[in-house]
Each structure stands twice: as structure tokens, then as C-alpha cells.
JSON list of N, CA and C in Angstrom, two decimals:
[
{"chain": "A", "resi": 989, "resn": "MET", "atom": "N", "xyz": [-21.49, -0.89, 9.88]},
{"chain": "A", "resi": 989, "resn": "MET", "atom": "CA", "xyz": [-20.46, 0.03, 9.61]},
{"chain": "A", "resi": 989, "resn": "MET", "atom": "C", "xyz": [-20.08, 0.18, 8.19]},
{"chain": "A", "resi": 990, "resn": "ASN", "atom": "N", "xyz": [-19.95, 1.48, 7.66]},
{"chain": "A", "resi": 990, "resn": "ASN", "atom": "CA", "xyz": [-19.85, 1.59, 6.08]},
{"chain": "A", "resi": 990, "resn": "ASN", "atom": "C", "xyz": [-18.44, 1.50, 5.63]},
{"chain": "A", "resi": 991, "resn": "THR", "atom": "N", "xyz": [-18.15, 1.38, 4.35]},
{"chain": "A", "resi": 991, "resn": "THR", "atom": "CA", "xyz": [-16.82, 0.79, 3.85]},
{"chain": "A", "resi": 991, "resn": "THR", "atom": "C", "xyz": [-15.77, 1.89, 4.42]},
{"chain": "A", "resi": 992, "resn": "ARG", "atom": "N", "xyz": [-15.98, 3.12, 4.35]},
{"chain": "A", "resi": 992, "resn": "ARG", "atom": "CA", "xyz": [-15.02, 4.11, 4.63]},
{"chain": "A", "resi": 992, "resn": "ARG", "atom": "C", "xyz": [-14.57, 3.91, 6.09]},
{"chain": "A", "resi": 993, "resn": "ARG", "atom": "N", "xyz": [-15.66, 3.65, 7.07]},
{"chain": "A", "resi": 993, "resn": "ARG", "atom": "CA", "xyz": [-15.16, 3.41, 8.38]},
{"chain": "A", "resi": 993, "resn": "ARG", "atom": "C", "xyz": [-14.45, 2.18, 8.65]},
{"chain": "A", "resi": 994, "resn": "GLN", "atom": "N", "xyz": [-14.67, 1.09, 7.67]},
{"chain": "A", "resi": 994, "resn": "GLN", "atom": "CA", "xyz": [-14.16, -0.16, 7.73]},
{"chain": "A", "resi": 994, "resn": "GLN", "atom": "C", "xyz": [-12.56, 0.12, 7.30]},
{"chain": "A", "resi": 995, "resn": "ASN", "atom": "N", "xyz": [-12.34, 0.73, 6.23]},
{"chain": "A", "resi": 995, "resn": "ASN", "atom": "CA", "xyz": [-11.22, 0.96, 5.83]},
{"chain": "A", "resi": 995, "resn": "ASN", "atom": "C", "xyz": [-10.41, 1.76, 6.82]},
{"chain": "A", "resi": 996, "resn": "GLU", "atom": "N", "xyz": [-10.95, 2.60, 7.43]},
{"chain": "A", "resi": 996, "resn": "GLU", "atom": "CA", "xyz": [-10.21, 3.74, 8.53]},
{"chain": "A", "resi": 996, "resn": "GLU", "atom": "C", "xyz": [-9.77, 2.75, 9.61]},
{"chain": "A", "resi": 997, "resn": "LYS", "atom": "N", "xyz": [-10.73, 2.02, 10.08]},
{"chain": "A", "resi": 997, "resn": "LYS", "atom": "CA", "xyz": [-10.27, 0.90, 11.10]},
{"chain": "A", "resi": 997, "resn": "LYS", "atom": "C", "xyz": [-9.32, -0.03, 10.83]},
{"chain": "A", "resi": 998, "resn": "LYS", "atom": "N", "xyz": [-9.32, -0.66, 9.49]},
{"chain": "A", "resi": 998, "resn": "LYS", "atom": "CA", "xyz": [-8.56, -1.87, 9.18]},
{"chain": "A", "resi": 998, "resn": "LYS", "atom": "C", "xyz": [-7.00, -1.08, 8.91]},
{"chain": "A", "resi": 999, "resn": "PHE", "atom": "N", "xyz": [-6.94, -0.01, 8.18]},
{"chain": "A", "resi": 999, "resn": "PHE", "atom": "CA", "xyz": [-5.59, 0.58, 7.76]},
{"chain": "A", "resi": 999, "resn": "PHE", "atom": "C", "xyz": [-5.01, 1.48, 8.68]},
{"chain": "A", "resi": 1000, "resn": "GLY", "atom": "N", "xyz": [-6.02, 2.33, 9.47]},
{"chain": "A", "resi": 1000, "resn": "GLY", "atom": "CA", "xyz": [-5.47, 3.22, 10.33]},
{"chain": "A", "resi": 1000, "resn": "GLY", "atom": "C", "xyz": [-4.80, 4.61, 9.96]},
{"chain": "A", "resi": 1001, "resn": "LYS", "atom": "N", "xyz": [-4.31, 4.61, 8.82]},
{"chain": "A", "resi": 1001, "resn": "LYS", "atom": "CA", "xyz": [-3.73, 5.76, 8.14]},
{"chain": "A", "resi": 1001, "resn": "LYS", "atom": "C", "xyz": [-4.18, 5.91, 6.75]},
{"chain": "A", "resi": 1002, "resn": "TRP", "atom": "N", "xyz": [-4.29, 7.15, 6.31]},
{"chain": "A", "resi": 1002, "resn": "TRP", "atom": "CA", "xyz": [-4.80, 7.56, 5.02]},
{"chain": "A", "resi": 1002, "resn": "TRP", "atom": "C", "xyz": [-4.69, 8.90, 4.65]},
{"chain": "A", "resi": 1003, "resn": "GLU", "atom": "N", "xyz": [-4.53, 9.17, 3.19]},
{"chain": "A", "resi": 1003, "resn": "GLU", "atom": "CA", "xyz": [-4.65, 10.61, 2.89]},
{"chain": "A", "resi": 1003, "resn": "GLU", "atom": "C", "xyz": [-5.75, 10.65, 1.79]},
{"chain": "A", "resi": 1004, "resn": "ASN", "atom": "N", "xyz": [-6.20, 11.77, 1.75]},
{"chain": "A", "resi": 1004, "resn": "ASN", "atom": "CA", "xyz": [-7.34, 12.29, 0.65]},
{"chain": "A", "resi": 1004, "resn": "ASN", "atom": "C", "xyz": [-6.66, 12.49, -0.55]},
{"chain": "A", "resi": 1005, "resn": "LEU", "atom": "N", "xyz": [-7.21, 11.96, -1.65]},
{"chain": "A", "resi": 1005, "resn": "LEU", "atom": "CA", "xyz": [-6.57, 12.16, -3.17]},
{"chain": "A", "resi": 1005, "resn": "LEU", "atom": "C", "xyz": [-7.43, 13.54, -3.75]},
{"chain": "A", "resi": 1006, "resn": "PRO", "atom": "N", "xyz": [-6.80, 14.04, -4.67]},
{"chain": "A", "resi": 1006, "resn": "PRO", "atom": "CA", "xyz": [-7.45, 15.09, -5.29]},
{"chain": "A", "resi": 1006, "resn": "PRO", "atom": "C", "xyz": [-8.86, 14.74, -5.94]},
{"chain": "A", "resi": 1007, "resn": "ASP", "atom": "N", "xyz": [-8.94, 13.44, -6.52]},
{"chain": "A", "resi": 1007, "resn": "ASP", "atom": "CA", "xyz": [-10.24, 13.23, -7.09]},
{"chain": "A", "resi": 1007, "resn": "ASP", "atom": "C", "xyz": [-11.31, 12.68, -6.19]},
{"chain": "A", "resi": 1008, "resn": "GLY", "atom": "N", "xyz": [-11.15, 12.98, -4.93]},
{"chain": "A", "resi": 1008, "resn": "GLY", "atom": "CA", "xyz": [-12.11, 12.54, -3.86]},
{"chain": "A", "resi": 1008, "resn": "GLY", "atom": "C", "xyz": [-12.04, 11.23, -3.32]},
{"chain": "A", "resi": 1009, "resn": "GLY", "atom": "N", "xyz": [-11.01, 10.51, -3.95]},
{"chain": "A", "resi": 1009, "resn": "GLY", "atom": "CA", "xyz": [-10.79, 9.05, -3.39]},
{"chain": "A", "resi": 1009, "resn": "GLY", "atom": "C", "xyz": [-9.66, 9.18, -2.12]},
{"chain": "A", "resi": 1010, "resn": "ARG", "atom": "N", "xyz": [-9.30, 8.04, -1.60]},
{"chain": "A", "resi": 1010, "resn": "ARG", "atom": "CA", "xyz": [-8.32, 7.92, -0.55]},
{"chain": "A", "resi": 1010, "resn": "ARG", "atom": "C", "xyz": [-7.34, 6.83, -0.94]},
{"chain": "A", "resi": 1011, "resn": "ARG", "atom": "N", "xyz": [-6.21, 7.09, -0.29]},
{"chain": "A", "resi": 1011, "resn": "ARG", "atom": "CA", "xyz": [-5.13, 6.07, -0.20]},
{"chain": "A", "resi": 1011, "resn": "ARG", "atom": "C", "xyz": [-4.96, 5.77, 1.43]},
{"chain": "A", "resi": 1012, "resn": "TYR", "atom": "N", "xyz": [-5.22, 4.50, 1.73]},
{"chain": "A", "resi": 1012, "resn": "TYR", "atom": "CA", "xyz": [-5.00, 3.85, 2.92]},
{"chain": "A", "resi": 1012, "resn": "TYR", "atom": "C", "xyz": [-3.72, 3.02, 3.04]},
{"chain": "A", "resi": 1013, "resn": "TRP", "atom": "N", "xyz": [-3.13, 2.77, 4.21]},
{"chain": "A", "resi": 1013, "resn": "TRP", "atom": "CA", "xyz": [-2.04, 2.12, 4.36]},
{"chain": "A", "resi": 1013, "resn": "TRP", "atom": "C", "xyz": [-1.88, 1.70, 5.78]},
{"chain": "A", "resi": 1014, "resn": "TYR", "atom": "N", "xyz": [-1.08, 0.45, 5.82]},
{"chain": "A", "resi": 1014, "resn": "TYR", "atom": "CA", "xyz": [-0.55, 0.08, 7.16]},
{"chain": "A", "resi": 1014, "resn": "TYR", "atom": "C", "xyz": [0.82, -0.62, 7.06]},
{"chain": "A", "resi": 1015, "resn": "ASP", "atom": "N", "xyz": [1.63, -0.50, 7.95]},
{"chain": "A", "resi": 1015, "resn": "ASP", "atom": "CA", "xyz": [2.97, -1.03, 7.94]},
{"chain": "A", "resi": 1015, "resn": "ASP", "atom": "C", "xyz": [3.18, -2.33, 8.83]},
{"chain": "A", "resi": 1016, "resn": "VAL", "atom": "N", "xyz": [3.90, -3.36, 8.35]},
{"chain": "A", "resi": 1016, "resn": "VAL", "atom": "CA", "xyz": [4.29, -4.62, 9.08]},
{"chain": "A", "resi": 1016, "resn": "VAL", "atom": "C", "xyz": [5.70, -4.63, 9.09]},
{"chain": "A", "resi": 1017, "resn": "LYS", "atom": "N", "xyz": [6.31, -5.02, 10.38]},
{"chain": "A", "resi": 1017, "resn": "LYS", "atom": "CA", "xyz": [7.63, -5.14, 10.37]},
{"chain": "A", "resi": 1017, "resn": "LYS", "atom": "C", "xyz": [7.98, -6.70, 10.18]},
{"chain": "A", "resi": 1018, "resn": "GLY", "atom": "N", "xyz": [8.94, -6.81, 9.40]},
{"chain": "A", "resi": 1018, "resn": "GLY", "atom": "CA", "xyz": [9.55, -8.31, 9.07]},
{"chain": "A", "resi": 1018, "resn": "GLY", "atom": "C", "xyz": [10.61, -8.80, 10.35]},
{"chain": "A", "resi": 1019, "resn": "HIS", "atom": "N", "xyz": [10.93, -10.08, 10.02]},
{"chain": "A", "resi": 1019, "resn": "HIS", "atom": "CA", "xyz": [11.83, -10.83, 11.00]},
{"chain": "A", "resi": 1019, "resn": "HIS", "atom": "C", "xyz": [13.27, -10.43, 11.07]},
{"chain": "A", "resi": 1020, "resn": "ARG", "atom": "N", "xyz": [13.61, -9.89, 9.87]},
{"chain": "A", "resi": 1020, "resn": "ARG", "atom": "CA", "xyz": [15.10, -9.32, 9.67]},
{"chain": "A", "resi": 1020, "resn": "ARG", "atom": "C", "xyz": [15.30, -8.07, 9.52]},
{"chain": "A", "resi": 1021, "resn": "GLY", "atom": "N", "xyz": [14.47, -7.05, 10.01]},
{"chain": "A", "resi": 1021, "resn": "GLY", "atom": "CA", "xyz": [14.50, -5.66, 9.89]},
{"chain": "A", "resi": 1021, "resn": "GLY", "atom": "C", "xyz": [13.82, -5.19, 8.74]},
{"chain": "A", "resi": 1022, "resn": "GLN", "atom": "N", "xyz": [13.39, -5.94, 7.66]},
{"chain": "A", "resi": 1022, "resn": "GLN", "atom": "CA", "xyz": [12.59, -5.49, 6.56]},
{"chain": "A", "resi": 1022, "resn": "GLN", "atom": "C", "xyz": [11.22, -5.00, 7.08]},
{"chain": "A", "resi": 1023, "resn": "SER", "atom": "N", "xyz": [10.68, -4.37, 6.15]},
{"chain": "A", "resi": 1023, "resn": "SER", "atom": "CA", "xyz": [8.94, -3.99, 6.63]},
{"chain": "A", "resi": 1023, "resn": "SER", "atom": "C", "xyz": [8.29, -3.94, 5.20]},
{"chain": "A", "resi": 1024, "resn": "ALA", "atom": "N", "xyz": [7.07, -4.07, 5.27]},
{"chain": "A", "resi": 1024, "resn": "ALA", "atom": "CA", "xyz": [6.29, -3.97, 4.22]},
{"chain": "A", "resi": 1024, "resn": "ALA", "atom": "C", "xyz": [5.04, -2.91, 4.64]},
{"chain": "A", "resi": 1025, "resn": "ARG", "atom": "N", "xyz": [4.67, -2.34, 3.54]},
{"chain": "A", "resi": 1025, "resn": "ARG", "atom": "CA", "xyz": [3.47, -1.32, 3.72]},
{"chain": "A", "resi": 1025, "resn": "ARG", "atom": "C", "xyz": [2.48, -1.90, 2.63]},
{"chain": "A", "resi": 1026, "resn": "TYR", "atom": "N", "xyz": [1.34, -2.20, 3.23]},
{"chain": "A", "resi": 1026, "resn": "TYR", "atom": "CA", "xyz": [0.13, -2.58, 2.43]},
{"chain": "A", "resi": 1026, "resn": "TYR", "atom": "C", "xyz": [-0.67, -1.27, 2.06]},
{"chain": "A", "resi": 1027, "resn": "ILE", "atom": "N", "xyz": [-0.98, -1.05, 0.81]},
{"chain": "A", "resi": 1027, "resn": "ILE", "atom": "CA", "xyz": [-1.61, 0.14, 0.34]},
{"chain": "A", "resi": 1027, "resn": "ILE", "atom": "C", "xyz": [-2.81, -0.11, -0.53]},
{"chain": "A", "resi": 1028, "resn": "LYS", "atom": "N", "xyz": [-3.82, 0.51, -0.12]},
{"chain": "A", "resi": 1028, "resn": "LYS", "atom": "CA", "xyz": [-5.11, 0.38, -0.88]},
{"chain": "A", "resi": 1028, "resn": "LYS", "atom": "C", "xyz": [-5.70, 1.78, -1.30]},
{"chain": "A", "resi": 1029, "resn": "GLU", "atom": "N", "xyz": [-5.86, 1.82, -2.73]},
{"chain": "A", "resi": 1029, "resn": "GLU", "atom": "CA", "xyz": [-6.40, 3.20, -3.22]},
{"chain": "A", "resi": 1029, "resn": "GLU", "atom": "C", "xyz": [-7.85, 2.91, -3.73]},
{"chain": "A", "resi": 1030, "resn": "VAL", "atom": "N", "xyz": [-8.65, 3.87, -3.20]},
{"chain": "A", "resi": 1030, "resn": "VAL", "atom": "CA", "xyz": [-10.12, 3.81, -3.39]},
{"chain": "A", "resi": 1030, "resn": "VAL", "atom": "C", "xyz": [-10.56, 5.09, -4.31]},
{"chain": "A", "resi": 1031, "resn": "ASP", "atom": "N", "xyz": [-11.77, 4.88, -4.86]},
{"chain": "A", "resi": 1031, "resn": "ASP", "atom": "CA", "xyz": [-12.27, 6.09, -5.51]},
{"chain": "A", "resi": 1031, "resn": "ASP", "atom": "C", "xyz": [-13.19, 6.92, -4.67]},
{"chain": "A", "resi": 1032, "resn": "SER", "atom": "N", "xyz": [-13.98, 7.87, -5.01]},
{"chain": "A", "resi": 1032, "resn": "SER", "atom": "CA", "xyz": [-14.83, 8.73, -4.09]},
{"chain": "A", "resi": 1032, "resn": "SER", "atom": "C", "xyz": [-15.98, 7.87, -3.55]},
{"chain": "A", "resi": 1033, "resn": "GLU", "atom": "N", "xyz": [-16.37, 6.74, -3.98]},
{"chain": "A", "resi": 1033, "resn": "GLU", "atom": "CA", "xyz": [-17.28, 5.76, -3.37]},
{"chain": "A", "resi": 1033, "resn": "GLU", "atom": "C", "xyz": [-16.66, 4.57, -2.73]},
{"chain": "A", "resi": 1034, "resn": "GLU", "atom": "N", "xyz": [-15.32, 4.75, -2.49]},
{"chain": "A", "resi": 1034, "resn": "GLU", "atom": "CA", "xyz": [-14.58, 3.72, -1.65]},
{"chain": "A", "resi": 1034, "resn": "GLU", "atom": "C", "xyz": [-14.52, 2.40, -2.24]},
{"chain": "A", "resi": 1035, "resn": "LYS", "atom": "N", "xyz": [-14.76, 2.39, -3.66]},
{"chain": "A", "resi": 1035, "resn": "LYS", "atom": "CA", "xyz": [-14.57, 1.23, -4.33]},
{"chain": "A", "resi": 1035, "resn": "LYS", "atom": "C", "xyz": [-13.02, 1.25, -4.67]},
{"chain": "A", "resi": 1036, "resn": "THR", "atom": "N", "xyz": [-12.44, -0.10, -4.44]},
{"chain": "A", "resi": 1036, "resn": "THR", "atom": "CA", "xyz": [-10.95, -0.32, -4.68]},
{"chain": "A", "resi": 1036, "resn": "THR", "atom": "C", "xyz": [-10.50, -0.16, -6.08]},
{"chain": "A", "resi": 1037, "resn": "ILE", "atom": "N", "xyz": [-9.60, 0.67, -6.36]},
{"chain": "A", "resi": 1037, "resn": "ILE", "atom": "CA", "xyz": [-8.93, 0.97, -7.58]},
{"chain": "A", "resi": 1037, "resn": "ILE", "atom": "C", "xyz": [-7.68, 0.13, -7.73]},
{"chain": "A", "resi": 1038, "resn": "ARG", "atom": "N", "xyz": [-6.77, 0.12, -6.64]},
{"chain": "A", "resi": 1038, "resn": "ARG", "atom": "CA", "xyz": [-5.68, -0.56, -6.60]},
{"chain": "A", "resi": 1038, "resn": "ARG", "atom": "C", "xyz": [-5.12, -0.97, -5.30]},
{"chain": "A", "resi": 1039, "resn": "PHE", "atom": "N", "xyz": [-4.64, -2.14, -5.27]},
{"chain": "A", "resi": 1039, "resn": "PHE", "atom": "CA", "xyz": [-4.09, -2.47, -3.93]},
{"chain": "A", "resi": 1039, "resn": "PHE", "atom": "C", "xyz": [-2.79, -3.32, -4.26]},
{"chain": "A", "resi": 1040, "resn": "TYR", "atom": "N", "xyz": [-1.79, -2.72, -3.44]},
{"chain": "A", "resi": 1040, "resn": "TYR", "atom": "CA", "xyz": [-0.42, -3.20, -3.61]},
{"chain": "A", "resi": 1040, "resn": "TYR", "atom": "C", "xyz": [0.48, -3.30, -2.53]},
{"chain": "A", "resi": 1041, "resn": "GLN", "atom": "N", "xyz": [1.63, -3.77, -2.48]},
{"chain": "A", "resi": 1041, "resn": "GLN", "atom": "CA", "xyz": [2.50, -4.02, -1.18]},
{"chain": "A", "resi": 1041, "resn": "GLN", "atom": "C", "xyz": [3.78, -3.38, -1.71]},
{"chain": "A", "resi": 1042, "resn": "GLU", "atom": "N", "xyz": [4.50, -2.50, -0.73]},
{"chain": "A", "resi": 1042, "resn": "GLU", "atom": "CA", "xyz": [5.88, -2.11, -0.85]},
{"chain": "A", "resi": 1042, "resn": "GLU", "atom": "C", "xyz": [6.76, -2.95, 0.07]},
{"chain": "A", "resi": 1043, "resn": "ILE", "atom": "N", "xyz": [7.92, -3.26, -0.41]},
{"chain": "A", "resi": 1043, "resn": "ILE", "atom": "CA", "xyz": [8.74, -3.88, 0.69]},
{"chain": "A", "resi": 1043, "resn": "ILE", "atom": "C", "xyz": [9.93, -3.05, 0.62]},
{"chain": "A", "resi": 1044, "resn": "TYR", "atom": "N", "xyz": [10.49, -2.71, 2.04]},
{"chain": "A", "resi": 1044, "resn": "TYR", "atom": "CA", "xyz": [11.46, -1.98, 2.31]},
{"chain": "A", "resi": 1044, "resn": "TYR", "atom": "C", "xyz": [12.65, -2.77, 2.92]},
{"chain": "A", "resi": 1045, "resn": "ASP", "atom": "N", "xyz": [13.97, -2.30, 2.75]},
{"chain": "A", "resi": 1045, "resn": "ASP", "atom": "CA", "xyz": [15.09, -3.08, 3.56]},
{"chain": "A", "resi": 1045, "resn": "ASP", "atom": "C", "xyz": [15.12, -2.58, 4.87]},
{"chain": "A", "resi": 1046, "resn": "ASN", "atom": "N", "xyz": [16.17, -3.10, 5.39]},
{"chain": "A", "resi": 1046, "resn": "ASN", "atom": "CA", "xyz": [16.34, -2.72, 6.98]},
{"chain": "A", "resi": 1046, "resn": "ASN", "atom": "C", "xyz": [16.92, -1.24, 7.08]},
{"chain": "A", "resi": 1047, "resn": "HIS", "atom": "N", "xyz": [17.15, -0.58, 5.98]},
{"chain": "A", "resi": 1047, "resn": "HIS", "atom": "CA", "xyz": [17.48, 0.97, 6.13]},
{"chain": "A", "resi": 1047, "resn": "HIS", "atom": "C", "xyz": [16.34, 1.75, 5.71]},
{"chain": "A", "resi": 1048, "resn": "GLY", "atom": "N", "xyz": [15.12, 1.09, 5.35]},
{"chain": "A", "resi": 1048, "resn": "GLY", "atom": "CA", "xyz": [14.06, 1.97, 4.91]},
{"chain": "A", "resi": 1048, "resn": "GLY", "atom": "C", "xyz": [13.87, 2.28, 3.41]},
{"chain": "A", "resi": 1049, "resn": "LYS", "atom": "N", "xyz": [14.73, 1.63, 2.68]},
{"chain": "A", "resi": 1049, "resn": "LYS", "atom": "CA", "xyz": [14.84, 1.91, 1.21]},
{"chain": "A", "resi": 1049, "resn": "LYS", "atom": "C", "xyz": [13.87, 0.91, 0.63]},
{"chain": "A", "resi": 1050, "resn": "LEU", "atom": "N", "xyz": [13.12, 1.51, -0.34]},
{"chain": "A", "resi": 1050, "resn": "LEU", "atom": "CA", "xyz": [11.99, 0.63, -1.08]},
{"chain": "A", "resi": 1050, "resn": "LEU", "atom": "C", "xyz": [12.87, -0.27, -2.17]},
{"chain": "A", "resi": 1051, "resn": "ILE", "atom": "N", "xyz": [12.64, -1.69, -2.02]},
{"chain": "A", "resi": 1051, "resn": "ILE", "atom": "CA", "xyz": [13.26, -2.49, -2.85]},
{"chain": "A", "resi": 1051, "resn": "ILE", "atom": "C", "xyz": [12.31, -3.22, -3.71]},
{"chain": "A", "resi": 1052, "resn": "GLU", "atom": "N", "xyz": [11.04, -3.39, -3.39]},
{"chain": "A", "resi": 1052, "resn": "GLU", "atom": "CA", "xyz": [10.26, -4.27, -4.10]},
{"chain": "A", "resi": 1052, "resn": "GLU", "atom": "C", "xyz": [8.70, -3.84, -4.13]},
{"chain": "A", "resi": 1053, "resn": "ILE", "atom": "N", "xyz": [7.95, -3.75, -5.18]},
{"chain": "A", "resi": 1053, "resn": "ILE", "atom": "CA", "xyz": [6.64, -3.69, -5.22]},
{"chain": "A", "resi": 1053, "resn": "ILE", "atom": "C", "xyz": [5.85, -4.75, -5.66]},
{"chain": "A", "resi": 1054, "resn": "HIS", "atom": "N", "xyz": [4.59, -5.04, -5.08]},
{"chain": "A", "resi": 1054, "resn": "HIS", "atom": "CA", "xyz": [3.82, -6.17, -5.42]},
{"chain": "A", "resi": 1054, "resn": "HIS", "atom": "C", "xyz": [2.43, -5.68, -5.73]},
{"chain": "A", "resi": 1055, "resn": "LEU", "atom": "N", "xyz": [2.18, -5.34, -7.02]},
{"chain": "A", "resi": 1055, "resn": "LEU", "atom": "CA", "xyz": [0.69, -5.05, -7.38]},
{"chain": "A", "resi": 1055, "resn": "LEU", "atom": "C", "xyz": [-0.11, -6.34, -7.36]},
{"chain": "A", "resi": 1056, "resn": "LYS", "atom": "N", "xyz": [-1.12, -6.17, -6.52]},
{"chain": "A", "resi": 1056, "resn": "LYS", "atom": "CA", "xyz": [-2.12, -7.32, -6.29]},
{"chain": "A", "resi": 1056, "resn": "LYS", "atom": "C", "xyz": [-3.38, -7.17, -6.96]},
{"chain": "A", "resi": 1057, "resn": "TYR", "atom": "N", "xyz": [-3.93, -5.89, -7.18]},
{"chain": "A", "resi": 1057, "resn": "TYR", "atom": "CA", "xyz": [-5.25, -5.52, -7.79]},
{"chain": "A", "resi": 1057, "resn": "TYR", "atom": "C", "xyz": [-5.16, -4.23, -8.50]},
{"chain": "A", "resi": 1058, "resn": "PRO", "atom": "N", "xyz": [-5.67, -4.24, -9.61]},
{"chain": "A", "resi": 1058, "resn": "PRO", "atom": "CA", "xyz": [-6.60, -4.96, -10.17]},
{"chain": "A", "resi": 1058, "resn": "PRO", "atom": "C", "xyz": [-6.18, -6.36, -10.83]},
{"chain": "A", "resi": 1059, "resn": "LYS", "atom": "N", "xyz": [-4.88, -6.42, -11.04]},
{"chain": "A", "resi": 1059, "resn": "LYS", "atom": "CA", "xyz": [-4.11, -7.78, -11.62]},
{"chain": "A", "resi": 1059, "resn": "LYS", "atom": "C", "xyz": [-3.11, -7.98, -10.89]},
{"chain": "A", "resi": 1060, "resn": "ASP", "atom": "N", "xyz": [-2.96, -9.19, -10.40]},
{"chain": "A", "resi": 1060, "resn": "ASP", "atom": "CA", "xyz": [-1.64, -9.69, -9.88]},
{"chain": "A", "resi": 1060, "resn": "ASP", "atom": "C", "xyz": [-0.46, -9.63, -10.69]},
{"chain": "A", "resi": 1061, "resn": "GLU", "atom": "N", "xyz": [0.53, -8.86, -10.51]},
{"chain": "A", "resi": 1061, "resn": "GLU", "atom": "CA", "xyz": [1.58, -8.77, -11.53]},
{"chain": "A", "resi": 1061, "resn": "GLU", "atom": "C", "xyz": [2.70, -9.31, -10.86]},
{"chain": "A", "resi": 1062, "resn": "GLY", "atom": "N", "xyz": [2.61, -9.89, -9.66]},
{"chain": "A", "resi": 1062, "resn": "GLY", "atom": "CA", "xyz": [3.90, -10.43, -8.98]},
{"chain": "A", "resi": 1062, "resn": "GLY", "atom": "C", "xyz": [4.87, -9.35, -8.46]},
{"chain": "A", "resi": 1063, "resn": "HIS", "atom": "N", "xyz": [5.87, -9.61, -8.03]},
{"chain": "A", "resi": 1063, "resn": "HIS", "atom": "CA", "xyz": [6.88, -8.81, -7.27]},
{"chain": "A", "resi": 1063, "resn": "HIS", "atom": "C", "xyz": [7.80, -8.06, -8.53]},
{"chain": "A", "resi": 1064, "resn": "ILE", "atom": "N", "xyz": [7.97, -6.76, -8.30]},
{"chain": "A", "resi": 1064, "resn": "ILE", "atom": "CA", "xyz": [8.77, -5.91, -9.21]},
{"chain": "A", "resi": 1064, "resn": "ILE", "atom": "C", "xyz": [9.97, -5.51, -8.23]},
{"chain": "A", "resi": 1065, "resn": "GLU", "atom": "N", "xyz": [11.21, -5.81, -8.64]},
{"chain": "A", "resi": 1065, "resn": "GLU", "atom": "CA", "xyz": [12.33, -5.35, -7.96]},
{"chain": "A", "resi": 1065, "resn": "GLU", "atom": "C", "xyz": [12.63, -4.00, -8.30]},
{"chain": "A", "resi": 1066, "resn": "ILE", "atom": "N", "xyz": [12.97, -3.14, -7.35]},
{"chain": "A", "resi": 1066, "resn": "ILE", "atom": "CA", "xyz": [13.38, -1.80, -7.76]},
{"chain": "A", "resi": 1066, "resn": "ILE", "atom": "C", "xyz": [14.85, -1.70, -7.87]},
{"chain": "A", "resi": 1067, "resn": "LYS", "atom": "N", "xyz": [15.26, -1.35, -9.08]},
{"chain": "A", "resi": 1067, "resn": "LYS", "atom": "CA", "xyz": [16.78, -1.21, -9.27]},
{"chain": "A", "resi": 1067, "resn": "LYS", "atom": "C", "xyz": [17.28, 0.08, -8.59]},
{"chain": "A", "resi": 1068, "resn": "ASP", "atom": "N", "xyz": [18.48, 0.25, -8.26]},
{"chain": "A", "resi": 1068, "resn": "ASP", "atom": "CA", "xyz": [19.24, 1.40, -7.77]},
{"chain": "A", "resi": 1068, "resn": "ASP", "atom": "C", "xyz": [19.49, 2.27, -8.78]},
{"chain": "A", "resi": 1069, "resn": "SER", "atom": "N", "xyz": [19.12, 3.42, -8.95]},
{"chain": "A", "resi": 1069, "resn": "SER", "atom": "CA", "xyz": [19.29, 4.27, -10.07]},
{"chain": "A", "resi": 1069, "resn": "SER", "atom": "C", "xyz": [20.71, 4.91, -9.93]},
{"chain": "A", "resi": 1070, "resn": "ARG", "atom": "N", "xyz": [21.27, 4.77, -8.84]},
{"chain": "A", "resi": 1070, "resn": "ARG", "atom": "CA", "xyz": [22.94, 5.16, -8.67]},
{"chain": "A", "resi": 1070, "resn": "ARG", "atom": "C", "xyz": [23.72, 4.28, -9.37]},
{"chain": "A", "resi": 1071, "resn": "LEU", "atom": "N", "xyz": [23.38, 2.97, -9.73]},
{"chain": "A", "resi": 1071, "resn": "LEU", "atom": "CA", "xyz": [24.38, 2.12, -10.18]},
{"chain": "A", "resi": 1071, "resn": "LEU", "atom": "C", "xyz": [24.73, 2.18, -11.73]}
]
């Protein structure tokens, strides 16, 4: 199985990017209504460019991002711009 097929199978959802790469993702439900989205961005040769996690609250609002690759930058809290 090639890398593109592996990514399609593992992530299940994707979109093509203008540069020929792709953005793959899958969602995971949490215990308290929160959810996480795991996102992998690849170039046109399916080499990973970026991998990160988005955390959503129980209302579906993005509250945190965790960039894991190319460098693990830890969790970044999203501030409410309305405050």
C-alpha cells in the first residue's frame, strides 16, 4: 500500500491543497463533550509538512491547538477575540 492510500485509510477525510499536497484529518470525541481533530498536512509527494491537534469545547468552539510536527510547540490556548 502506498503512503497516499495509507493516509486515506488512517484519516478517512482529506482535501486537496492548491500546491498539490493534501490535508488529512480525523475527529475523536472526548469524555466530557469535548472533541479533538488530528490534522496532517503533506506535500505533493505525501511527505509530512505539518501535524497538529485542534481541541474543541462541548459547543464546537476551537479552544486549543497543539502543533506536534515539525517541532512540538506544546498547547496554544485560543483566546476569545470578543473579550
